[in-house]
Tab-separated table of C-alpha atoms in Angstrom:
chain	number	residue	atom	x	y	z
A	1	MET	CA	-27.248	20.212	19.392
A	2	SER	CA	-26.928	17.986	22.416
A	3	LYS	CA	-26.386	15.080	20.054
A	4	LEU	CA	-23.518	16.950	18.469
A	5	LEU	CA	-22.125	17.608	21.906
A	6	LYS	CA	-22.530	13.969	22.833
A	7	SER	CA	-20.781	12.708	19.730
A	8	ARG	CA	-17.960	15.146	20.328
A	9	LEU	CA	-17.699	13.921	23.905
A	10	ALA	CA	-17.657	10.314	22.692
A	11	ARG	CA	-14.931	11.281	20.265
A	12	ILE	CA	-12.786	12.862	22.964
A	13	VAL	CA	-13.290	9.867	25.240
A	14	GLY	CA	-12.388	7.569	22.363
A	15	VAL	CA	-9.173	9.463	21.658
A	16	ILE	CA	-8.197	9.391	25.329
A	17	VAL	CA	-8.915	5.657	25.603
A	18	LEU	CA	-6.885	5.052	22.477
A	19	ALA	CA	-3.983	7.143	23.729
A	20	VAL	CA	-3.925	5.360	27.080
A	21	ALA	CA	-4.097	1.986	25.346
A	22	LEU	CA	-1.216	2.925	23.060
A	23	ILE	CA	0.899	4.138	25.967
A	24	VAL	CA	0.179	1.291	28.359
A	25	ALA	CA	0.252	-1.581	25.861
A	26	PRO	CA	4.053	-1.976	25.586
A	27	LEU	CA	4.554	-1.770	29.338
A	28	VAL	CA	2.427	-4.816	30.054
A	29	SER	CA	3.193	-6.935	26.973
A	30	SER	CA	5.981	-9.291	26.067
A	31	PRO	CA	8.704	-8.210	23.616
A	32	PHE	CA	7.087	-10.414	20.985
A	33	VAL	CA	3.746	-8.635	21.275
A	34	ASN	CA	5.506	-5.271	21.220
A	35	TYR	CA	7.328	-6.279	18.078
A	36	GLN	CA	4.078	-7.245	16.386
A	37	LEU	CA	2.322	-4.062	17.482
A	38	SER	CA	5.226	-1.992	16.188
A	39	THR	CA	5.047	-3.853	12.892
A	40	VAL	CA	1.358	-3.020	12.693
A	41	ALA	CA	2.268	0.667	13.106
A	42	VAL	CA	4.875	0.391	10.337
A	43	PHE	CA	2.524	-1.149	7.821
A	44	ALA	CA	-0.333	1.096	8.899
A	45	VAL	CA	1.688	4.070	7.638
A	46	ALA	CA	2.547	2.262	4.401
A	47	ILE	CA	-1.109	1.346	3.864
A	48	LEU	CA	-2.145	4.907	4.718
A	49	GLY	CA	-0.024	6.119	1.815
A	50	LEU	CA	-1.503	3.458	-0.420
A	51	ASN	CA	-4.990	4.401	0.680
A	52	ILE	CA	-4.417	8.033	-0.215
A	53	ILE	CA	-3.448	7.168	-3.771
A	54	MET	CA	-5.777	4.195	-4.328
A	55	GLY	CA	-8.663	4.612	-1.937
A	56	TYR	CA	-9.097	8.369	-1.967
A	57	THR	CA	-7.774	9.324	-5.396
A	58	GLY	CA	-8.720	6.131	-7.211
A	59	GLN	CA	-5.404	5.510	-8.970
A	60	VAL	CA	-3.865	2.044	-9.097
A	61	SER	CA	-0.490	1.780	-7.408
A	62	LEU	CA	1.354	-1.481	-6.977
A	63	GLY	CA	4.671	0.164	-6.198
A	64	GLN	CA	4.359	0.948	-2.515
A	65	SER	CA	6.934	-1.659	-1.470
A	66	ALA	CA	9.538	0.082	-3.635
A	67	PHE	CA	9.164	3.239	-1.547
A	68	LEU	CA	9.140	1.225	1.651
A	69	GLY	CA	12.411	-0.391	0.632
A	70	LEU	CA	13.859	2.916	-0.533
A	71	GLY	CA	13.126	4.498	2.822
A	72	ALA	CA	14.643	1.543	4.663
A	73	TYR	CA	17.801	1.681	2.546
A	74	ILE	CA	18.179	5.421	2.993
A	75	ALA	CA	17.909	4.958	6.753
A	76	ALA	CA	20.437	2.113	6.711
A	77	TYR	CA	22.857	4.166	4.621
A	78	GLY	CA	22.445	7.230	6.788
A	79	LEU	CA	23.124	5.203	9.920
A	80	ALA	CA	26.241	3.704	8.407
A	81	GLU	CA	27.425	7.237	7.618
A	82	GLY	CA	26.574	8.384	11.121
A	83	TRP	CA	24.028	11.067	10.280
A	84	SER	CA	21.679	12.340	12.945
A	85	ILE	CA	18.358	10.570	13.230
A	86	ALA	CA	16.314	13.686	12.525
A	87	LEU	CA	18.202	14.201	9.272
A	88	ILE	CA	17.707	10.554	8.347
A	89	LEU	CA	13.968	10.756	8.974
A	90	LEU	CA	13.769	13.899	6.882
A	91	LEU	CA	15.634	12.258	4.007
A	92	CYS	CA	13.524	9.105	4.338
A	93	ALA	CA	10.481	11.265	3.729
A	94	ALA	CA	11.953	13.624	1.124
A	95	ILE	CA	13.816	11.287	-1.225
A	96	PRO	CA	10.994	8.755	-1.770
A	97	ALA	CA	8.588	11.665	-2.183
A	98	LEU	CA	10.857	13.139	-4.850
A	99	VAL	CA	11.209	9.794	-6.629
A	100	GLY	CA	7.471	9.250	-6.413
A	101	MET	CA	6.830	12.696	-7.835
A	102	LEU	CA	9.196	12.129	-10.761
A	103	VAL	CA	7.508	8.812	-11.543
A	104	ALA	CA	4.078	10.359	-11.193
A	105	LEU	CA	4.901	13.305	-13.451
A	106	ALA	CA	5.230	10.757	-16.231
A	107	ALA	CA	2.756	8.145	-15.049
A	108	ALA	CA	-0.169	10.310	-13.973
A	109	ARG	CA	-1.179	10.762	-17.621
A	110	LEU	CA	-2.036	7.085	-17.683
A	111	ARG	CA	-4.860	5.304	-15.993
A	112	GLY	CA	-6.040	1.804	-15.213
A	113	LEU	CA	-3.810	-1.068	-16.217
A	114	ALA	CA	-1.129	1.046	-17.837
A	115	LEU	CA	-0.656	2.871	-14.539
A	116	ALA	CA	-0.640	-0.477	-12.726
A	117	MET	CA	2.073	-1.631	-15.119
A	118	ILE	CA	4.324	1.335	-14.447
A	119	THR	CA	3.911	1.145	-10.698
A	120	ILE	CA	4.434	-2.619	-10.590
A	121	ALA	CA	7.647	-2.080	-12.519
A	122	LEU	CA	9.095	-0.009	-9.656
A	123	PRO	CA	9.683	-2.883	-7.198
A	124	ILE	CA	10.642	-5.205	-10.034
A	125	ILE	CA	13.313	-2.786	-11.169
A	126	GLY	CA	14.230	-1.936	-7.610
A	127	VAL	CA	15.172	-5.440	-6.458
A	128	PRO	CA	17.996	-6.041	-8.987
A	129	LEU	CA	19.144	-2.438	-8.588
A	130	ALA	CA	19.436	-2.938	-4.846
A	131	ARG	CA	21.469	-6.075	-5.446
A	132	ARG	CA	23.692	-4.351	-7.977
A	133	PHE	CA	24.611	-1.256	-5.991
A	134	SER	CA	25.990	-3.224	-3.096
A	135	ASP	CA	28.184	-0.356	-1.882
A	136	PHE	CA	25.079	1.541	-1.009
A	137	THR	CA	22.763	-1.306	-0.070
A	138	GLY	CA	24.879	-4.237	1.059
A	139	GLY	CA	23.823	-6.316	-1.940
A	140	SER	CA	21.873	-9.537	-1.521
A	141	GLN	CA	23.059	-9.841	2.058
A	142	GLY	CA	21.129	-6.762	2.976
A	143	ALA	CA	22.101	-4.185	5.534
A	144	THR	CA	21.997	-4.912	9.237
A	145	VAL	CA	21.996	-2.031	11.657
A	146	SER	CA	21.822	-1.673	15.386
A	147	TRP	CA	20.226	1.531	16.529
A	148	LEU	CA	17.468	3.070	18.606
A	149	GLN	CA	18.716	1.477	21.792
A	150	ALA	CA	16.707	2.672	24.741
A	151	PRO	CA	18.623	5.411	26.550
A	152	GLU	CA	19.504	4.867	30.214
A	153	TRP	CA	17.247	7.577	31.644
A	154	SER	CA	14.083	6.142	30.127
A	155	GLY	CA	14.284	2.838	31.989
A	156	LEU	CA	12.670	1.080	29.031
A	157	ALA	CA	13.697	-2.039	27.193
A	158	ASN	CA	14.783	-1.696	23.569
A	159	ASP	CA	11.545	-3.096	22.197
A	160	GLN	CA	9.460	-0.643	24.239
A	161	TRP	CA	11.595	2.299	23.167
A	162	ARG	CA	11.297	1.338	19.510
A	163	TYR	CA	7.577	0.809	19.921
A	164	TYR	CA	7.152	4.331	21.260
A	165	THR	CA	9.299	5.760	18.480
A	166	VAL	CA	7.326	4.179	15.653
A	167	VAL	CA	3.949	4.720	17.286
A	168	ILE	CA	4.649	8.433	17.722
A	169	ILE	CA	5.634	8.682	14.067
A	170	ALA	CA	2.570	6.670	13.059
A	171	VAL	CA	0.207	8.828	15.117
A	172	ILE	CA	1.643	11.991	13.574
A	173	ALA	CA	1.332	10.450	10.118
A	174	PHE	CA	-2.278	9.495	10.747
A	175	VAL	CA	-3.250	12.896	12.097
A	176	LEU	CA	-1.669	14.531	9.044
A	177	GLY	CA	-3.253	12.010	6.694
A	178	ARG	CA	-6.678	12.386	8.243
A	179	ASN	CA	-6.560	16.160	8.046
A	180	LEU	CA	-5.361	15.921	4.473
A	181	VAL	CA	-8.185	13.709	3.234
A	182	ARG	CA	-10.857	15.645	5.102
A	183	GLY	CA	-9.734	19.046	3.926
A	184	ARG	CA	-9.702	20.878	0.629
A	185	ILE	CA	-7.149	18.544	-0.918
A	186	GLY	CA	-9.134	15.498	0.147
A	187	ARG	CA	-12.237	16.853	-1.561
A	188	ALA	CA	-10.184	17.445	-4.688
A	189	PHE	CA	-8.941	13.838	-4.510
A	190	ALA	CA	-12.512	12.590	-4.179
A	191	ILE	CA	-13.701	14.494	-7.223
A	192	VAL	CA	-10.699	13.321	-9.257
A	193	LYS	CA	-11.644	9.779	-8.277
A	194	GLY	CA	-15.290	10.347	-9.114
A	195	ASN	CA	-14.990	11.958	-12.507
A	196	GLU	CA	-11.993	13.698	-13.990
A	197	SER	CA	-13.989	15.789	-16.427
A	198	VAL	CA	-16.138	17.132	-13.624
A	199	ALA	CA	-12.980	17.863	-11.657
A	200	LEU	CA	-11.582	19.785	-14.596
A	201	SER	CA	-14.764	21.769	-15.002
A	202	MET	CA	-14.568	22.734	-11.343
A	203	GLY	CA	-11.059	24.056	-11.713
A	204	VAL	CA	-9.370	21.056	-10.152
A	205	SER	CA	-6.520	19.788	-12.306
A	206	PRO	CA	-6.705	15.947	-12.193
A	207	TYR	CA	-3.109	15.653	-13.345
A	208	ARG	CA	-1.776	17.902	-10.620
A	209	TYR	CA	-3.758	16.200	-7.879
A	210	LYS	CA	-2.784	12.736	-9.060
A	211	VAL	CA	0.862	13.737	-8.905
A	212	LEU	CA	0.277	15.196	-5.466
A	213	ALA	CA	-1.450	12.035	-4.223
A	214	PHE	CA	1.320	9.877	-5.593
A	215	THR	CA	3.956	12.072	-3.974
A	216	ILE	CA	2.229	11.876	-0.612
A	217	ALA	CA	1.829	8.115	-0.934
A	218	SER	CA	5.544	7.745	-1.648
A	219	LEU	CA	6.351	10.008	1.273
A	220	PHE	CA	4.385	7.805	3.656
A	221	GLY	CA	6.003	4.762	2.055
A	222	GLY	CA	9.451	6.170	2.751
A	223	VAL	CA	8.574	7.020	6.343
A	224	ALA	CA	7.237	3.482	6.767
A	225	GLY	CA	10.595	2.265	5.489
A	226	PHE	CA	12.339	4.281	8.199
A	227	MET	CA	10.048	2.723	10.798
A	228	TYR	CA	10.578	-0.709	9.311
A	229	LEU	CA	14.320	-0.377	9.789
A	230	ALA	CA	13.746	0.874	13.317
A	231	ILE	CA	11.824	-2.268	14.211
A	232	VAL	CA	13.398	-4.995	12.128
A	233	GLN	CA	16.937	-3.510	12.171
A	234	TYR	CA	17.593	-5.197	8.860
A	235	THR	CA	16.725	-4.605	5.248
A	236	SER	CA	17.432	-6.590	2.120
A	237	PRO	CA	16.283	-6.504	-1.508
A	238	GLU	CA	13.395	-8.695	-0.382
A	239	THR	CA	11.907	-5.685	1.386
A	240	LEU	CA	11.146	-4.242	-2.045
A	241	ASN	CA	9.631	-7.438	-3.384
A	242	PHE	CA	6.482	-6.703	-5.312
A	243	PHE	CA	4.538	-9.397	-3.482
A	244	THR	CA	4.748	-7.065	-0.506
A	245	SER	CA	3.021	-4.420	-2.601
A	246	ILE	CA	0.267	-6.803	-3.584
A	247	ASN	CA	-0.241	-7.882	0.012
A	248	LEU	CA	-0.404	-4.240	1.071
A	249	VAL	CA	-3.065	-3.567	-1.534
A	250	ALA	CA	-4.992	-6.625	-0.356
A	251	ALA	CA	-4.755	-5.469	3.245
A	252	MET	CA	-5.968	-2.009	2.268
A	253	VAL	CA	-8.988	-3.378	0.404
A	254	ILE	CA	-9.799	-5.736	3.267
A	255	GLY	CA	-9.574	-3.019	5.870
A	256	GLY	CA	-11.680	-0.690	3.778
A	257	SER	CA	-10.496	1.647	1.081
A	258	ALA	CA	-10.931	5.393	1.493
A	259	SER	CA	-11.146	5.023	5.252
A	260	ILE	CA	-8.615	5.883	7.938
A	261	LEU	CA	-10.058	3.349	10.341
A	262	GLY	CA	-9.987	0.792	7.531
A	263	THR	CA	-6.293	1.529	7.074
A	264	ILE	CA	-5.585	0.617	10.681
A	265	ILE	CA	-7.704	-2.531	10.451
A	266	GLY	CA	-5.884	-3.416	7.247
A	267	ALA	CA	-2.528	-3.102	8.986
A	268	PHE	CA	-3.701	-5.401	11.769
A	269	TYR	CA	-4.914	-7.819	9.124
A	270	TYR	CA	-1.585	-7.631	7.282
A	271	VAL	CA	0.400	-8.533	10.380
A	272	LEU	CA	-1.924	-10.733	12.383
A	273	VAL	CA	-3.570	-13.016	9.845
A	274	PRO	CA	-0.322	-14.633	8.641
A	275	LEU	CA	0.600	-14.978	12.303
A	276	PHE	CA	-2.734	-16.572	13.109
A	277	ALA	CA	-2.538	-18.824	10.049
A	278	GLY	CA	0.976	-19.857	11.042
A	279	SER	CA	-0.202	-20.786	14.503
A	280	VAL	CA	-3.032	-22.907	13.085
A	281	ASN	CA	-0.788	-24.785	10.723
A	282	SER	CA	2.666	-23.493	9.998
A	283	SER	CA	3.003	-25.315	6.701
A	284	GLN	CA	-0.187	-23.837	5.259
A	285	THR	CA	0.163	-20.191	6.192
A	286	ALA	CA	-0.438	-18.893	2.686
A	287	LEU	CA	-3.433	-21.158	2.147
A	288	ILE	CA	-5.212	-20.069	5.316
A	289	SER	CA	-4.419	-16.384	4.725
A	290	GLY	CA	-5.868	-16.702	1.251
A	291	ALA	CA	-9.018	-18.349	2.586
A	292	VAL	CA	-9.483	-15.549	5.124
A	293	LEU	CA	-8.973	-12.967	2.366
A	294	LEU	CA	-11.637	-14.569	0.164
A	295	ALA	CA	-14.054	-14.964	3.056
A	296	VAL	CA	-13.749	-11.306	4.036
A	297	LEU	CA	-14.181	-10.084	0.481
A	298	PHE	CA	-17.235	-12.265	-0.130
A	299	LEU	CA	-18.949	-11.243	3.072
A	300	LEU	CA	-17.804	-7.617	3.230
A	301	PRO	CA	-16.955	-6.317	-0.235
A	302	GLU	CA	-16.332	-2.862	1.190
A	303	GLY	CA	-13.851	-4.084	3.771
A	304	ILE	CA	-13.995	-4.862	7.443
A	305	VAL	CA	-14.720	-1.239	8.242
A	306	SER	CA	-18.198	-1.655	6.767
A	307	LEU	CA	-19.070	-4.401	9.280
A	308	PRO	CA	-21.301	-2.297	11.593
A	309	ARG	CA	-23.225	-0.926	8.636
A	310	ARG	CA	-23.575	-4.407	7.179
A	311	ILE	CA	-24.926	-5.790	10.435
A	312	ARG	CA	-27.463	-2.992	10.575
A	313	GLN	CA	-28.568	-3.794	7.036
A	314	LEU	CA	-29.043	-7.456	7.840
A	315	ARG	CA	-30.945	-6.871	11.045
A	316	PRO	CA	-34.695	-7.370	10.445
A	317	SER	CA	-35.683	-4.270	12.403
A	318	GLY	CA	-33.818	-2.300	9.780
A	319	ARG	CA	-32.304	1.102	10.219
A	320	THR	CA	-32.054	2.796	13.526
A	321	THR	CA	-33.039	6.413	13.244
A	322	PRO	CA	-30.253	8.832	14.132
A	323	GLY	CA	-32.016	10.050	17.233
A	324	ALA	CA	-33.046	6.647	18.536
A	325	PRO	CA	-31.185	5.410	21.594
A	326	GLY	CA	-29.252	2.614	19.915
A	327	PRO	CA	-26.731	0.534	21.796
A	328	ALA	CA	-23.958	2.809	22.965
A	329	ALA	CA	-21.186	0.662	21.596
A	330	ASP	CA	-22.789	0.662	18.186
A	331	ASP	CA	-22.976	4.429	18.142
A	332	ARG	CA	-19.402	4.763	19.020
A	333	ALA	CA	-18.390	2.214	16.410
A	334	THR	CA	-19.686	4.399	13.649
A	335	GLY	CA	-18.598	7.645	15.212
A	336	ASP	CA	-21.286	10.005	14.090
A	337	PRO	CA	-24.510	8.066	13.572
A	338	GLN	CA	-25.954	10.653	11.283
A	339	THR	CA	-23.311	10.427	8.609
A	340	SER	CA	-23.120	6.657	8.676
A	341	ASP	CA	-26.837	6.423	8.090
A	342	ASP	CA	-27.102	9.117	5.486
A	343	ALA	CA	-24.186	8.351	3.240
A	344	PRO	CA	-23.224	4.707	3.370
A	345	ALA	CA	-21.886	4.479	-0.165
A	346	ASP	CA	-19.519	7.346	-0.700
A	347	GLY	CA	-16.115	7.957	0.793
A	348	GLY	CA	-17.282	10.858	2.896
A	349	GLY	CA	-19.354	8.630	5.139
A	350	THR	CA	-16.538	6.261	5.850
A	351	VAL	CA	-14.131	9.064	6.539
A	352	ARG	CA	-16.444	10.399	9.163
A	353	THR	CA	-16.707	7.005	10.821
A	354	THR	CA	-13.062	7.256	11.749
A	355	ALA	CA	-13.783	10.013	14.180
A	356	SER	CA	-13.332	7.691	17.140
A	357	PRO	CA	-10.765	5.077	16.255
A	358	GLY	CA	-10.796	3.990	19.872
A	359	ASN	CA	-13.140	1.113	19.269
A	360	THR	CA	-10.600	-0.908	17.283
A	361	LYS	CA	-8.619	-1.449	20.427
B	1	MET	CA	-17.613	-15.448	-17.149
B	2	VAL	CA	-16.613	-16.799	-20.562
B	3	GLY	CA	-13.690	-14.394	-20.514
B	4	TRP	CA	-12.378	-15.824	-17.266
B	5	GLY	CA	-12.785	-19.348	-18.624
B	6	LEU	CA	-10.942	-18.539	-21.844
B	7	ALA	CA	-8.163	-16.839	-19.915
B	8	SER	CA	-7.714	-19.938	-17.769
B	9	VAL	CA	-7.703	-22.200	-20.832
B	10	LEU	CA	-5.054	-20.111	-22.561
B	11	GLY	CA	-2.983	-19.931	-19.412
B	12	ALA	CA	-3.138	-23.689	-18.976
B	13	ILE	CA	-2.140	-24.243	-22.611
B	14	GLY	CA	0.818	-21.939	-22.109
B	15	ALA	CA	1.840	-23.891	-19.031
B	16	VAL	CA	1.514	-27.230	-20.829
B	17	LEU	CA	3.725	-25.945	-23.615
B	18	VAL	CA	6.420	-24.625	-21.302
B	19	ALA	CA	6.419	-27.437	-18.745
B	20	PRO	CA	8.557	-29.900	-20.743
B	21	GLN	CA	11.365	-27.329	-20.767
B	22	LEU	CA	11.364	-26.479	-17.093
B	23	PHE	CA	11.034	-28.206	-13.781
B	24	ILE	CA	7.509	-28.087	-12.469
B	25	SER	CA	6.985	-26.455	-9.140
B	26	PRO	CA	4.074	-24.603	-7.555
B	27	GLY	CA	5.799	-21.244	-7.939
B	28	MET	CA	7.345	-21.819	-11.319
B	29	LEU	CA	5.253	-19.358	-13.275
B	30	ASP	CA	4.913	-16.629	-10.672
B	31	PHE	CA	6.926	-14.220	-12.700
B	32	VAL	CA	5.086	-14.965	-15.913
B	33	LEU	CA	2.200	-13.086	-14.338
B	34	VAL	CA	4.147	-9.866	-14.554
B	35	TYR	CA	5.603	-10.514	-17.995
B	36	ALA	CA	2.189	-11.443	-19.363
B	37	LEU	CA	0.640	-8.283	-17.955
B	38	ALA	CA	3.494	-6.231	-19.365
B	39	SER	CA	3.190	-7.678	-22.855
B	40	ALA	CA	-0.591	-7.447	-22.941
B	41	ILE	CA	-0.476	-3.786	-21.959
B	42	LEU	CA	2.462	-2.979	-24.187
B	43	GLY	CA	0.752	-4.575	-27.181
B	44	GLY	CA	-2.497	-2.846	-26.456
B	45	LEU	CA	-5.318	-4.485	-24.556
B	46	ASP	CA	-7.670	-4.801	-27.517
B	47	SER	CA	-5.112	-6.270	-29.884
B	48	PRO	CA	-4.220	-9.992	-29.650
B	49	ALA	CA	-1.562	-9.651	-32.339
B	50	GLY	CA	-0.082	-6.772	-30.410
B	51	ALA	CA	0.309	-9.005	-27.363
B	52	VAL	CA	2.289	-11.524	-29.424
B	53	VAL	CA	4.568	-8.868	-30.867
B	54	ALA	CA	5.037	-7.222	-27.490
B	55	ALA	CA	5.796	-10.537	-25.780
B	56	ALA	CA	8.438	-11.335	-28.382
B	57	PHE	CA	9.851	-7.830	-28.016
B	58	ILE	CA	10.069	-8.136	-24.245
B	59	GLY	CA	11.677	-11.565	-24.304
B	60	VAL	CA	14.198	-10.634	-26.983
B	61	ILE	CA	15.192	-7.225	-25.684
B	62	GLU	CA	15.707	-8.573	-22.186
B	63	ASN	CA	18.098	-11.285	-23.244
B	64	VAL	CA	19.881	-9.339	-25.956
B	65	ALA	CA	20.557	-6.473	-23.582
B	66	GLY	CA	21.574	-8.856	-20.826
B	67	THR	CA	24.054	-10.645	-23.037
B	68	TYR	CA	25.610	-7.877	-25.083
B	69	VAL	CA	25.597	-4.871	-22.781
B	70	ASP	CA	28.213	-5.373	-20.107
B	71	VAL	CA	26.885	-2.778	-17.695
B	72	ILE	CA	23.540	-4.531	-17.536
B	73	GLY	CA	24.703	-8.117	-17.321
B	74	ASN	CA	22.631	-11.023	-16.137
B	75	ASP	CA	21.400	-9.525	-12.882
B	76	LEU	CA	19.990	-6.307	-14.284
B	77	LYS	CA	18.503	-7.715	-17.469
B	78	ILE	CA	14.980	-7.727	-16.048
B	79	VAL	CA	15.184	-3.946	-15.734
B	80	VAL	CA	15.495	-3.438	-19.490
B	81	PRO	CA	12.044	-4.553	-20.695
B	82	PHE	CA	10.283	-2.727	-17.884
B	83	VAL	CA	12.085	0.522	-18.519
B	84	ALA	CA	11.281	0.086	-22.208
B	85	VAL	CA	7.634	-0.561	-21.395
B	86	ILE	CA	7.476	2.536	-19.199
B	87	LEU	CA	9.018	4.716	-21.916
B	88	ILE	CA	6.704	3.365	-24.593
B	89	LEU	CA	3.616	3.753	-22.425
B	90	ILE	CA	4.489	7.356	-21.694
B	91	VAL	CA	4.585	8.061	-25.425
B	92	ARG	CA	1.644	5.810	-26.328
B	93	PRO	CA	-0.639	5.273	-23.323
B	94	GLN	CA	-2.883	2.896	-25.269
B	95	GLY	CA	-0.020	0.514	-26.090
B	96	LEU	CA	1.720	-0.168	-29.379
B	97	PHE	CA	-1.269	-1.496	-31.307
B	98	GLY	CA	-4.151	-0.452	-29.138
B	99	ARG	CA	-6.900	1.862	-30.252
B	100	LYS	CA	-7.384	5.090	-28.463
B	101	VAL	CA	-10.491	4.903	-26.315
B	102	VAL	CA	-12.542	8.052	-26.161
B	103	VAL	CA	-15.057	8.275	-23.376
B	104	ARG	CA	-18.101	10.462	-23.722
B	105	VAL	CA	-18.818	12.480	-20.673
């Protein structure tokens, strides 16, 4: 009982530390760092959507960049028409979700490579379409906007204001996503991933839940597109490029699939590793990023989020019992020590470990 | 293991055959990745002949539609084979010549 209390206390402390870090970070950093942190938030939401469809529901989706681009274009169009920002955000969530649902209604009957084929076709079709309908999208030139200037009363610079905007949206998205995957729907997703026949026998329609997962993934993709436009202030057909989708999938797998904490780590990976590789040698960015990707996947096949568990496995003294006074930092890293020891393999364990995301900071 | 090796061999042969017609560059066959995946899945993954037929179908339909249908034109021609593949897969999830796989529970 006291252990439960302690872990809850650790969780609350972790959330507070995280919140303070998120609030203070932009005030003490340079505009460049703020820009990168905001980008992390943008792609964290996109990867969260991807994780819901791929990690939690087990369906292949290589089309996330199409929804990201769609959201960005809707926001750019809405701004050009002078709509209110709340309306734009709503449309950025609703229209990609609708498109995703329509695609999924047809595609959710398929599985494996056929599903991969259909989803990979979305960005491939999207790029020439975005070029063609230049009235709506600005063609190959893309659409440049200038918005989300910091208002006078806030006393913030533009980059700080935009940071707060996207981080608030990202935090809301993550709270919603976390509740979703830990609730009834999340359990249904897990059983659909595990075995569709079992799901059916338990009264869970795999088809319906796949469509739902795909819709939610597209919704988060569209919202990420809105945030992308808020930060970058520019979108072009290249935003939809399917290499972005593949990189997002790679980042998700590296962070840790079916894990909220892994999603955040994946977003940091997505943004920071190319940056790091560029600073090592700017002409070999792709090469170094690829080497890092391979190294991570060889050493940690379950993603970076499994690092604490992996270290515990390798340590000669073996497992620490749940009650044993392990190092405090280690306990906090895995959130609830009981779950991380009991269920290392299934998704449920990793979900629980996200209870205190504070330790990523 | 052998499968990976054979796939690399076939890919290299394809590249050798196409190289004399194109300029060689590190990214020259990036898009073939997608076309190859599309034709393999469209033909049916357990049917080599299906892959050949599907690849021919994709190549021909793309260029015929791009040339003769004004609305599509050169810039949208890549859309045609993928929309066709999507429609066919919805009707026949196992591909044109693939066998239906039944999994015992």
